Amino acid sequence: MDASGRNADPNELAKFASLAQSWWDPAGPSKPLHELNPLRLRYVERAASLRDARVLDVGCGGGILSEAMARSGARVLGIDLSQAVLDVAELHALEAKLAVEYQAIAAEELAAAKPGSFDLVTCMEMLEHVPDPAAALAALATLVKPGGNVIVSTLNRKPLAFAVAILGAEYIARMVPRGTHEYLKFIRPSELARWGRAAGLELIDLTGITYNPLTRAFRLSPNTDVNYLAHFRRPG
C-alpha cells in the first residue's frame, strides 16, 4: 500500500511514470503494448458491444486501449494513479480529437463513489503490479453494472511465464525494461477465478496470448501458460 493507504506500490507507479513520455512511441519501451492492443480490443469486442457503452479502463496508462475503445464507439473513462502518464493520455486524446475522460483515482475510491456505473470495466496488466490484486478485482466487480462485463489481463505464475516474460522479454530480447515484472506477483488462473467468485463475478472465458519470436507476432490462443485474458460477468 502507498502512504495514503491506497492499493498501490509507489515503486511500481514510479516505474511506469518514468515511461510516460515514450508511451505513444510504437518503437519505444511500450512497443509490446502497441502490438498487443489490437488483440485486446478484439477480445473486448468479442465479449461486449462497445457502441454507446459506458466503459471504465482501470490502470489505463497513456490511454492506448482507452482510445481504441473510444474509436469503437464507447464512452470511456480511464483511471490511473500516475499523473504523469495521465497527462500524456490527455494530450494524445486531444491531438487525436477523441472524447476520452481521464482521472487520477484508485479503483477502490471510484467504486465507493460510483458503484454499478459502468457497462464494461477493463483492467490490463495491472493486477500483478498492486499489493492486493483480490481487492482490486473486487473493486472492478463493484464498479460494473449488474449484467455487465469485466475483462482483465495478467500473467500466469508458471515457469514458462518466467522464461518468456522476464528472461526472454526483459533480459534477452529487451522488449520491455528490466524490472518491469516480478514473478512472485504473477497470478494463476485458479487464483483469479477464486477472487472473482468471492467478488460475485462469474468467469465466462479464459484465453491465452502467445508470442512467436520468429514472426514477432502476438495471437490469441487456448494456451494460458504465459499471458492470458479473463472475461467475467456480474450476474444481472
PDB file of C-alpha atoms in Angstrom:
ATOM      1  CA  MET A   1       0.000   0.000   0.000  1.00  0.00           C
ATOM      2  CA  ASP A   2       1.133   3.566  -0.559  1.00  0.00           C
ATOM      3  CA  ALA A   3       1.342   6.244   2.134  1.00  0.00           C
ATOM      4  CA  SER A   4      -2.351   7.130   1.719  1.00  0.00           C
ATOM      5  CA  GLY A   5      -3.436   3.516   2.178  1.00  0.00           C
ATOM      6  CA  ARG A   6      -4.329   3.039  -1.477  1.00  0.00           C
ATOM      7  CA  ASN A   7      -3.860  -0.359  -3.096  1.00  0.00           C
ATOM      8  CA  ALA A   8      -0.733   0.752  -4.937  1.00  0.00           C
ATOM      9  CA  ASP A   9       3.029   0.259  -4.795  1.00  0.00           C
ATOM     10  CA  PRO A  10       4.903   3.594  -5.049  1.00  0.00           C
ATOM     11  CA  ASN A  11       7.832   1.856  -6.745  1.00  0.00           C
ATOM     12  CA  GLU A  12       5.528   0.438  -9.419  1.00  0.00           C
ATOM     13  CA  LEU A  13       3.946   3.856 -10.005  1.00  0.00           C
ATOM     14  CA  ALA A  14       7.378   5.450 -10.358  1.00  0.00           C
ATOM     15  CA  LYS A  15       8.435   2.719 -12.778  1.00  0.00           C
ATOM     16  CA  PHE A  16       5.578   3.428 -15.173  1.00  0.00           C
ATOM     17  CA  ALA A  17       5.713   7.200 -14.699  1.00  0.00           C
ATOM     18  CA  SER A  18       9.303   7.080 -15.986  1.00  0.00           C
ATOM     19  CA  LEU A  19       7.958   5.704 -19.298  1.00  0.00           C
ATOM     20  CA  ALA A  20       5.316   8.415 -19.704  1.00  0.00           C
ATOM     21  CA  GLN A  21       6.968  10.496 -22.423  1.00  0.00           C
ATOM     22  CA  SER A  22       7.644   7.433 -24.597  1.00  0.00           C
ATOM     23  CA  TRP A  23       4.225   5.815 -24.072  1.00  0.00           C
ATOM     24  CA  TRP A  24       2.961   6.550 -27.583  1.00  0.00           C
ATOM     25  CA  ASP A  25       6.227   5.725 -29.363  1.00  0.00           C
ATOM     26  CA  PRO A  26       5.421   2.434 -31.176  1.00  0.00           C
ATOM     27  CA  ALA A  27       9.128   1.615 -31.324  1.00  0.00           C
ATOM     28  CA  GLY A  28       9.867   2.602 -27.702  1.00  0.00           C
ATOM     29  CA  PRO A  29       9.621   0.760 -24.361  1.00  0.00           C
ATOM     30  CA  SER A  30       5.820   0.488 -24.739  1.00  0.00           C
ATOM     31  CA  LYS A  31       6.116  -1.272 -28.107  1.00  0.00           C
ATOM     32  CA  PRO A  32       4.609  -4.541 -26.723  1.00  0.00           C
ATOM     33  CA  LEU A  33       1.524  -2.608 -25.574  1.00  0.00           C
ATOM     34  CA  HIS A  34       1.019  -1.237 -29.083  1.00  0.00           C
ATOM     35  CA  GLU A  35       1.453  -4.707 -30.575  1.00  0.00           C
ATOM     36  CA  LEU A  36      -0.923  -6.292 -28.041  1.00  0.00           C
ATOM     37  CA  ASN A  37      -3.611  -3.651 -28.327  1.00  0.00           C
ATOM     38  CA  PRO A  38      -5.397  -4.988 -31.442  1.00  0.00           C
ATOM     39  CA  LEU A  39      -5.703  -8.410 -29.764  1.00  0.00           C
ATOM     40  CA  ARG A  40      -7.016  -6.881 -26.556  1.00  0.00           C
ATOM     41  CA  LEU A  41      -9.544  -4.798 -28.451  1.00  0.00           C
ATOM     42  CA  ARG A  42     -10.662  -7.842 -30.458  1.00  0.00           C
ATOM     43  CA  TYR A  43     -11.185  -9.798 -27.243  1.00  0.00           C
ATOM     44  CA  VAL A  44     -13.112  -6.939 -25.630  1.00  0.00           C
ATOM     45  CA  GLU A  45     -15.366  -6.553 -28.670  1.00  0.00           C
ATOM     46  CA  ARG A  46     -15.972 -10.288 -28.714  1.00  0.00           C
ATOM     47  CA  ALA A  47     -17.183 -10.112 -25.123  1.00  0.00           C
ATOM     48  CA  ALA A  48     -19.305  -6.955 -25.242  1.00  0.00           C
ATOM     49  CA  SER A  49     -20.591  -4.306 -27.616  1.00  0.00           C
ATOM     50  CA  LEU A  50     -18.711  -1.033 -27.296  1.00  0.00           C
ATOM     51  CA  ARG A  51     -21.204   1.108 -29.211  1.00  0.00           C
ATOM     52  CA  ASP A  52     -22.517   3.730 -26.751  1.00  0.00           C
ATOM     53  CA  ALA A  53     -21.294   1.615 -23.817  1.00  0.00           C
ATOM     54  CA  ARG A  54     -20.072   3.359 -20.662  1.00  0.00           C
ATOM     55  CA  VAL A  55     -16.582   1.864 -20.213  1.00  0.00           C
ATOM     56  CA  LEU A  56     -14.017   2.178 -17.437  1.00  0.00           C
ATOM     57  CA  ASP A  57     -10.363   1.400 -18.224  1.00  0.00           C
ATOM     58  CA  VAL A  58      -8.545   0.809 -14.917  1.00  0.00           C
ATOM     59  CA  GLY A  59      -4.789   1.318 -14.922  1.00  0.00           C
ATOM     60  CA  CYS A  60      -5.142   2.957 -18.322  1.00  0.00           C
ATOM     61  CA  GLY A  61      -1.594   4.300 -18.518  1.00  0.00           C
ATOM     62  CA  GLY A  62      -1.149   6.523 -21.546  1.00  0.00           C
ATOM     63  CA  GLY A  63      -4.520   5.507 -22.961  1.00  0.00           C
ATOM     64  CA  ILE A  64      -3.669   3.052 -25.753  1.00  0.00           C
ATOM     65  CA  LEU A  65      -6.665   0.767 -25.080  1.00  0.00           C
ATOM     66  CA  SER A  66      -8.867   3.647 -23.891  1.00  0.00           C
ATOM     67  CA  GLU A  67      -8.509   5.415 -27.235  1.00  0.00           C
ATOM     68  CA  ALA A  68      -9.108   2.220 -29.217  1.00  0.00           C
ATOM     69  CA  MET A  69     -12.364   1.584 -27.340  1.00  0.00           C
ATOM     70  CA  ALA A  70     -13.429   5.199 -27.858  1.00  0.00           C
ATOM     71  CA  ARG A  71     -12.854   4.806 -31.602  1.00  0.00           C
ATOM     72  CA  SER A  72     -15.161   1.784 -31.463  1.00  0.00           C
ATOM     73  CA  GLY A  73     -17.951   3.950 -30.070  1.00  0.00           C
ATOM     74  CA  ALA A  74     -17.548   3.625 -26.300  1.00  0.00           C
ATOM     75  CA  ARG A  75     -17.801   6.466 -23.793  1.00  0.00           C
ATOM     76  CA  VAL A  76     -14.550   5.873 -21.929  1.00  0.00           C
ATOM     77  CA  LEU A  77     -13.210   6.921 -18.552  1.00  0.00           C
ATOM     78  CA  GLY A  78      -9.573   5.938 -17.996  1.00  0.00           C
ATOM     79  CA  ILE A  79      -8.179   5.954 -14.468  1.00  0.00           C
ATOM     80  CA  ASP A  80      -4.614   5.648 -13.216  1.00  0.00           C
ATOM     81  CA  LEU A  81      -2.630   6.758 -10.172  1.00  0.00           C
ATOM     82  CA  SER A  82       0.243   8.188 -12.198  1.00  0.00           C
ATOM     83  CA  GLN A  83      -0.494  11.781 -13.129  1.00  0.00           C
ATOM     84  CA  ALA A  84       2.499  11.763 -15.475  1.00  0.00           C
ATOM     85  CA  VAL A  85       1.001   9.092 -17.722  1.00  0.00           C
ATOM     86  CA  LEU A  86      -2.458  10.651 -17.497  1.00  0.00           C
ATOM     87  CA  ASP A  87      -1.038  13.969 -18.732  1.00  0.00           C
ATOM     88  CA  VAL A  88       0.328  12.105 -21.760  1.00  0.00           C
ATOM     89  CA  ALA A  89      -3.002  10.326 -22.270  1.00  0.00           C
ATOM     90  CA  GLU A  90      -4.983  13.571 -22.137  1.00  0.00           C
ATOM     91  CA  LEU A  91      -2.681  15.328 -24.583  1.00  0.00           C
ATOM     92  CA  HIS A  92      -2.751  12.439 -27.052  1.00  0.00           C
ATOM     93  CA  ALA A  93      -6.558  12.207 -26.918  1.00  0.00           C
ATOM     94  CA  LEU A  94      -6.770  15.950 -27.511  1.00  0.00           C
ATOM     95  CA  GLU A  95      -4.481  15.706 -30.540  1.00  0.00           C
ATOM     96  CA  ALA A  96      -6.474  12.719 -31.834  1.00  0.00           C
ATOM     97  CA  LYS A  97      -9.751  14.611 -31.263  1.00  0.00           C
ATOM     98  CA  LEU A  98     -11.143  11.801 -29.116  1.00  0.00           C
ATOM     99  CA  ALA A  99     -13.505  12.435 -26.206  1.00  0.00           C
ATOM    100  CA  VAL A 100     -11.806  10.229 -23.632  1.00  0.00           C
ATOM    101  CA  GLU A 101     -12.050  11.297 -19.991  1.00  0.00           C
ATOM    102  CA  TYR A 102      -9.174  10.631 -17.591  1.00  0.00           C
ATOM    103  CA  GLN A 103      -8.991  10.812 -13.820  1.00  0.00           C
ATOM    104  CA  ALA A 104      -6.284  10.202 -11.218  1.00  0.00           C
ATOM    105  CA  ILE A 105      -8.137   7.975  -8.767  1.00  0.00           C
ATOM    106  CA  ALA A 106      -7.845   4.448  -7.381  1.00  0.00           C
ATOM    107  CA  ALA A 107     -10.376   1.839  -8.460  1.00  0.00           C
ATOM    108  CA  GLU A 108     -11.363   1.289  -4.834  1.00  0.00           C
ATOM    109  CA  GLU A 109     -12.062   5.007  -4.338  1.00  0.00           C
ATOM    110  CA  LEU A 110     -14.122   5.217  -7.502  1.00  0.00           C
ATOM    111  CA  ALA A 111     -16.023   2.062  -6.531  1.00  0.00           C
ATOM    112  CA  ALA A 112     -17.051   3.686  -3.253  1.00  0.00           C
ATOM    113  CA  ALA A 113     -18.230   6.813  -5.094  1.00  0.00           C
ATOM    114  CA  LYS A 114     -19.817   5.292  -8.216  1.00  0.00           C
ATOM    115  CA  PRO A 115     -20.810   1.656  -7.713  1.00  0.00           C
ATOM    116  CA  GLY A 116     -22.537  -0.068 -10.624  1.00  0.00           C
ATOM    117  CA  SER A 117     -21.845   2.801 -13.018  1.00  0.00           C
ATOM    118  CA  PHE A 118     -20.242   1.046 -15.999  1.00  0.00           C
ATOM    119  CA  ASP A 119     -21.376  -1.409 -18.658  1.00  0.00           C
ATOM    120  CA  LEU A 120     -17.826  -2.703 -19.048  1.00  0.00           C
ATOM    121  CA  VAL A 121     -14.684  -2.493 -16.926  1.00  0.00           C
ATOM    122  CA  THR A 122     -11.264  -3.349 -18.342  1.00  0.00           C
ATOM    123  CA  CYS A 123      -8.012  -3.758 -16.433  1.00  0.00           C
ATOM    124  CA  MET A 124      -4.984  -4.799 -18.467  1.00  0.00           C
ATOM    125  CA  GLU A 125      -1.657  -5.874 -16.973  1.00  0.00           C
ATOM    126  CA  MET A 126      -2.316  -4.115 -13.669  1.00  0.00           C
ATOM    127  CA  LEU A 127      -3.348  -6.762 -11.146  1.00  0.00           C
ATOM    128  CA  GLU A 128       0.177  -8.215 -10.973  1.00  0.00           C
ATOM    129  CA  HIS A 129       1.514  -4.772 -10.041  1.00  0.00           C
ATOM    130  CA  VAL A 130      -0.663  -3.990  -6.988  1.00  0.00           C
ATOM    131  CA  PRO A 131      -0.195  -5.192  -3.381  1.00  0.00           C
ATOM    132  CA  ASP A 132      -3.700  -6.721  -3.120  1.00  0.00           C
ATOM    133  CA  PRO A 133      -4.964  -7.935  -6.503  1.00  0.00           C
ATOM    134  CA  ALA A 134      -8.015  -9.638  -4.958  1.00  0.00           C
ATOM    135  CA  ALA A 135      -9.162  -6.282  -3.528  1.00  0.00           C
ATOM    136  CA  ALA A 136      -8.587  -4.629  -6.906  1.00  0.00           C
ATOM    137  CA  LEU A 137     -10.721  -7.261  -8.651  1.00  0.00           C
ATOM    138  CA  ALA A 138     -13.448  -6.772  -6.022  1.00  0.00           C
ATOM    139  CA  ALA A 139     -13.429  -3.039  -6.832  1.00  0.00           C
ATOM    140  CA  LEU A 140     -13.859  -3.823 -10.538  1.00  0.00           C
ATOM    141  CA  ALA A 141     -16.836  -6.026  -9.651  1.00  0.00           C
ATOM    142  CA  THR A 142     -18.397  -3.190  -7.656  1.00  0.00           C
ATOM    143  CA  LEU A 143     -17.914  -0.692 -10.476  1.00  0.00           C
ATOM    144  CA  VAL A 144     -19.675  -2.728 -13.177  1.00  0.00           C
ATOM    145  CA  LYS A 145     -23.458  -2.800 -13.556  1.00  0.00           C
ATOM    146  CA  PRO A 146     -25.430  -5.993 -12.910  1.00  0.00           C
ATOM    147  CA  GLY A 147     -25.276  -7.865 -16.189  1.00  0.00           C
ATOM    148  CA  GLY A 148     -22.097  -6.004 -17.154  1.00  0.00           C
ATOM    149  CA  ASN A 149     -18.684  -7.368 -18.071  1.00  0.00           C
ATOM    150  CA  VAL A 150     -15.229  -7.211 -16.504  1.00  0.00           C
ATOM    151  CA  ILE A 151     -12.179  -8.044 -18.620  1.00  0.00           C
ATOM    152  CA  VAL A 152      -8.681  -8.325 -17.205  1.00  0.00           C
ATOM    153  CA  SER A 153      -5.308  -9.468 -18.493  1.00  0.00           C
ATOM    154  CA  THR A 154      -2.383 -10.680 -16.431  1.00  0.00           C
ATOM    155  CA  LEU A 155       0.489 -13.176 -16.335  1.00  0.00           C
ATOM    156  CA  ASN A 156       0.382 -16.765 -15.149  1.00  0.00           C
ATOM    157  CA  ARG A 157       2.703 -17.806 -12.312  1.00  0.00           C
ATOM    158  CA  LYS A 158       4.264 -20.716 -14.169  1.00  0.00           C
ATOM    159  CA  PRO A 159       7.915 -21.397 -15.074  1.00  0.00           C
ATOM    160  CA  LEU A 160       7.208 -20.759 -18.762  1.00  0.00           C
ATOM    161  CA  ALA A 161       5.928 -17.261 -17.931  1.00  0.00           C
ATOM    162  CA  PHE A 162       9.155 -16.560 -16.036  1.00  0.00           C
ATOM    163  CA  ALA A 163      11.189 -17.756 -19.017  1.00  0.00           C
ATOM    164  CA  VAL A 164       9.189 -15.808 -21.605  1.00  0.00           C
ATOM    165  CA  ALA A 165       8.083 -12.624 -19.822  1.00  0.00           C
ATOM    166  CA  ILE A 166      11.169 -11.993 -17.680  1.00  0.00           C
ATOM    167  CA  LEU A 167      14.207 -13.823 -19.072  1.00  0.00           C
ATOM    168  CA  GLY A 168      13.114 -13.547 -22.699  1.00  0.00           C
ATOM    169  CA  ALA A 169      11.306 -10.198 -22.887  1.00  0.00           C
ATOM    170  CA  GLU A 170      13.360  -8.258 -20.333  1.00  0.00           C
ATOM    171  CA  TYR A 171      16.875  -9.701 -20.499  1.00  0.00           C
ATOM    172  CA  ILE A 172      17.313 -11.327 -23.914  1.00  0.00           C
ATOM    173  CA  ALA A 173      15.032  -9.561 -26.398  1.00  0.00           C
ATOM    174  CA  ARG A 174      14.856  -6.379 -24.271  1.00  0.00           C
ATOM    175  CA  MET A 175      11.271  -5.848 -25.422  1.00  0.00           C
ATOM    176  CA  VAL A 176      10.439  -4.204 -22.078  1.00  0.00           C
ATOM    177  CA  PRO A 177      12.668  -2.544 -19.445  1.00  0.00           C
ATOM    178  CA  ARG A 178      14.339  -4.808 -16.909  1.00  0.00           C
ATOM    179  CA  GLY A 179      12.426  -4.984 -13.648  1.00  0.00           C
ATOM    180  CA  THR A 180       9.035  -4.484 -15.289  1.00  0.00           C
ATOM    181  CA  HIS A 181       7.737  -7.761 -13.836  1.00  0.00           C
ATOM    182  CA  GLU A 182       8.112  -9.690 -10.579  1.00  0.00           C
ATOM    183  CA  TYR A 183       7.484 -13.403 -10.967  1.00  0.00           C
ATOM    184  CA  LEU A 184       6.006 -13.933  -7.495  1.00  0.00           C
ATOM    185  CA  LYS A 185       3.300 -11.372  -8.299  1.00  0.00           C
ATOM    186  CA  PHE A 186       2.101 -13.312 -11.330  1.00  0.00           C
ATOM    187  CA  ILE A 187      -1.420 -14.740 -10.914  1.00  0.00           C
ATOM    188  CA  ARG A 188      -2.593 -18.252 -11.653  1.00  0.00           C
ATOM    189  CA  PRO A 189      -5.977 -18.528 -13.417  1.00  0.00           C
ATOM    190  CA  SER A 190      -7.319 -20.582 -10.496  1.00  0.00           C
ATOM    191  CA  GLU A 191      -6.468 -17.733  -8.102  1.00  0.00           C
ATOM    192  CA  LEU A 192      -8.067 -15.147 -10.367  1.00  0.00           C
ATOM    193  CA  ALA A 193     -11.209 -17.274 -10.704  1.00  0.00           C
ATOM    194  CA  ARG A 194     -11.430 -17.692  -6.922  1.00  0.00           C
ATOM    195  CA  TRP A 195     -11.107 -13.947  -6.330  1.00  0.00           C
ATOM    196  CA  GLY A 196     -13.744 -13.336  -8.975  1.00  0.00           C
ATOM    197  CA  ARG A 197     -16.197 -15.718  -7.304  1.00  0.00           C
ATOM    198  CA  ALA A 198     -15.571 -14.039  -3.941  1.00  0.00           C
ATOM    199  CA  ALA A 199     -16.382 -10.698  -5.576  1.00  0.00           C
ATOM    200  CA  GLY A 200     -19.628 -12.017  -7.054  1.00  0.00           C
ATOM    201  CA  LEU A 201     -18.392 -12.419 -10.625  1.00  0.00           C
ATOM    202  CA  GLU A 202     -18.922 -15.340 -12.994  1.00  0.00           C
ATOM    203  CA  LEU A 203     -15.918 -16.424 -15.051  1.00  0.00           C
ATOM    204  CA  ILE A 204     -17.060 -16.671 -18.667  1.00  0.00           C
ATOM    205  CA  ASP A 205     -13.811 -17.272 -20.524  1.00  0.00           C
ATOM    206  CA  LEU A 206     -10.036 -17.600 -20.278  1.00  0.00           C
ATOM    207  CA  THR A 207      -7.951 -17.012 -23.396  1.00  0.00           C
ATOM    208  CA  GLY A 208      -4.177 -17.003 -23.662  1.00  0.00           C
ATOM    209  CA  ILE A 209      -1.897 -14.675 -25.586  1.00  0.00           C
ATOM    210  CA  THR A 210       1.131 -16.272 -27.217  1.00  0.00           C
ATOM    211  CA  TYR A 211       4.126 -14.697 -28.930  1.00  0.00           C
ATOM    212  CA  ASN A 212       6.001 -16.085 -31.913  1.00  0.00           C
ATOM    213  CA  PRO A 213       9.609 -14.802 -31.760  1.00  0.00           C
ATOM    214  CA  LEU A 214      10.206 -15.746 -35.389  1.00  0.00           C
ATOM    215  CA  THR A 215       7.321 -13.711 -36.801  1.00  0.00           C
ATOM    216  CA  ARG A 216       7.386 -11.294 -33.835  1.00  0.00           C
ATOM    217  CA  ALA A 217       3.606 -11.502 -33.643  1.00  0.00           C
ATOM    218  CA  PHE A 218       1.102 -11.994 -30.814  1.00  0.00           C
ATOM    219  CA  ARG A 219      -2.053 -14.068 -31.201  1.00  0.00           C
ATOM    220  CA  LEU A 220      -4.973 -15.243 -29.092  1.00  0.00           C
ATOM    221  CA  SER A 221      -4.594 -18.874 -28.059  1.00  0.00           C
ATOM    222  CA  PRO A 222      -6.072 -21.580 -25.809  1.00  0.00           C
ATOM    223  CA  ASN A 223      -2.653 -21.659 -24.089  1.00  0.00           C
ATOM    224  CA  THR A 224      -2.792 -19.600 -20.867  1.00  0.00           C
ATOM    225  CA  ASP A 225       0.680 -20.544 -19.600  1.00  0.00           C
ATOM    226  CA  VAL A 226       2.137 -17.022 -20.038  1.00  0.00           C
ATOM    227  CA  ASN A 227      -0.167 -14.052 -20.733  1.00  0.00           C
ATOM    228  CA  TYR A 228      -3.915 -14.513 -20.564  1.00  0.00           C
ATOM    229  CA  LEU A 229      -7.187 -12.599 -20.708  1.00  0.00           C
ATOM    230  CA  ALA A 230     -10.176 -13.320 -18.483  1.00  0.00           C
ATOM    231  CA  HIS A 231     -13.786 -12.360 -19.114  1.00  0.00           C
ATOM    232  CA  PHE A 232     -16.066 -12.095 -16.066  1.00  0.00           C
ATOM    233  CA  ARG A 233     -19.720 -11.115 -15.892  1.00  0.00           C
ATOM    234  CA  ARG A 234     -21.615  -9.677 -12.950  1.00  0.00           C
ATOM    235  CA  PRO A 235     -24.921 -11.546 -12.688  1.00  0.00           C
ATOM    236  CA  GLY A 236     -27.905  -9.379 -13.588  1.00  0.00           C
TER     237      GLY A 236
END
